[in-house]
Short mmCIF file of C-alpha atoms in Angstrom, two decimals:
data_model
loop_
_atom_site.label_atom_id
_atom_site.label_comp_id
_atom_site.label_asym_id
_atom_site.label_seq_id
_atom_site.Cartn_x
_atom_site.Cartn_y
_atom_site.Cartn_z
CA MET A 1 0.00 0.00 0.00
CA LYS A 2 1.25 3.50 -0.77
CA ALA A 3 0.38 6.87 0.68
CA ARG A 4 0.96 10.39 -0.57
CA VAL A 5 0.84 13.20 1.96
CA THR A 6 0.64 16.77 0.69
CA VAL A 7 1.45 19.48 3.23
CA THR A 8 0.64 23.13 2.53
CA LEU A 9 0.64 26.31 4.55
CA LYS A 10 -2.73 27.39 5.90
CA SER A 11 -4.27 30.40 4.22
CA GLY A 12 -3.28 33.58 6.03
CA VAL A 13 0.21 32.24 6.85
CA LEU A 14 2.91 34.22 5.08
CA ASP A 15 4.78 32.24 2.42
CA PRO A 16 8.09 34.00 1.65
CA GLN A 17 9.32 31.08 -0.46
CA GLY A 18 6.15 31.20 -2.55
CA GLN A 19 6.62 34.95 -3.00
CA ALA A 20 10.24 34.42 -4.10
CA ILE A 21 9.12 31.80 -6.62
CA GLN A 22 6.44 34.15 -7.93
CA GLY A 23 9.03 36.92 -8.38
CA SER A 24 11.38 34.53 -10.18
CA LEU A 25 8.61 33.37 -12.50
CA LYS A 26 7.78 36.98 -13.31
CA SER A 27 11.43 37.75 -14.10
CA LEU A 28 11.50 34.70 -16.38
CA GLY A 29 8.58 36.10 -18.38
CA PHE A 30 5.69 34.31 -16.67
CA GLY A 31 3.95 37.47 -15.47
CA GLY A 32 0.46 35.99 -15.54
CA VAL A 33 0.98 34.02 -12.31
CA GLY A 34 -1.05 35.76 -9.60
CA ALA A 35 0.20 33.96 -6.52
CA VAL A 36 2.34 30.97 -5.58
CA ARG A 37 2.03 28.86 -2.44
CA GLN A 38 4.69 26.21 -1.89
CA GLY A 39 4.36 22.95 -0.01
CA LYS A 40 5.80 19.50 0.55
CA VAL A 41 4.91 16.04 -0.75
CA PHE A 42 5.79 12.78 1.04
CA ASP A 43 5.44 9.43 -0.75
CA LEU A 44 5.32 6.53 1.72
CA ASP A 45 5.44 2.77 1.15
CA LEU A 46 3.31 1.20 3.86
CA GLY A 47 3.37 -2.32 5.20
CA ASP A 48 -0.26 -2.12 6.31
CA SER A 49 -2.80 -4.21 4.42
CA ASP A 50 -5.84 -2.74 6.18
CA LEU A 51 -6.94 0.56 4.63
CA SER A 52 -8.39 2.09 7.79
CA GLN A 53 -5.30 1.13 9.82
CA ALA A 54 -3.03 2.57 7.14
CA GLU A 55 -4.94 5.84 7.13
CA ALA A 56 -4.84 6.04 10.93
CA ASN A 57 -1.08 5.42 10.92
CA VAL A 58 -0.41 8.04 8.26
CA ARG A 59 -2.62 10.56 10.06
CA ALA A 60 -0.59 9.94 13.24
CA MET A 61 2.64 10.45 11.27
CA CYS A 62 1.33 13.78 10.02
CA GLU A 63 0.24 14.95 13.45
CA LYS A 64 3.54 13.93 15.09
CA LEU A 65 6.17 14.71 12.45
CA LEU A 66 5.28 15.44 8.83
CA ALA A 67 3.16 18.56 9.33
CA ASN A 68 3.23 21.47 11.74
CA THR A 69 -0.51 21.54 12.29
CA VAL A 70 -0.38 25.03 13.80
CA ILE A 71 0.51 26.58 10.43
CA GLU A 72 0.08 23.72 7.91
CA ASN A 73 -2.74 21.62 6.47
CA TYR A 74 -2.26 18.14 5.06
CA THR A 75 -4.11 15.76 2.79
CA ILE A 76 -3.67 11.99 2.55
CA GLU A 77 -4.15 9.79 -0.52
CA ILE A 78 -3.80 6.03 -0.04
CA THR A 79 -3.58 3.56 -2.95
CA PRO A 80 -3.26 -0.22 -2.87
#
């Protein structure tokens, strides 16, 4: 079973890296980009065979390590 966790900053949290990327895109001629928010993606190979157990384990990983839940949101996608 595999899981993909996508972590992004919550709206309202300043994103200086996203702003730097937006400025770089503009200087490269991509001026039509209105805003950029950056994030992280984690691809995990799981040993769990039970879908609900796998999701619970990944959620615990996010809460304890992968995401700073004060300023970040996360989504989980699990595939067999």
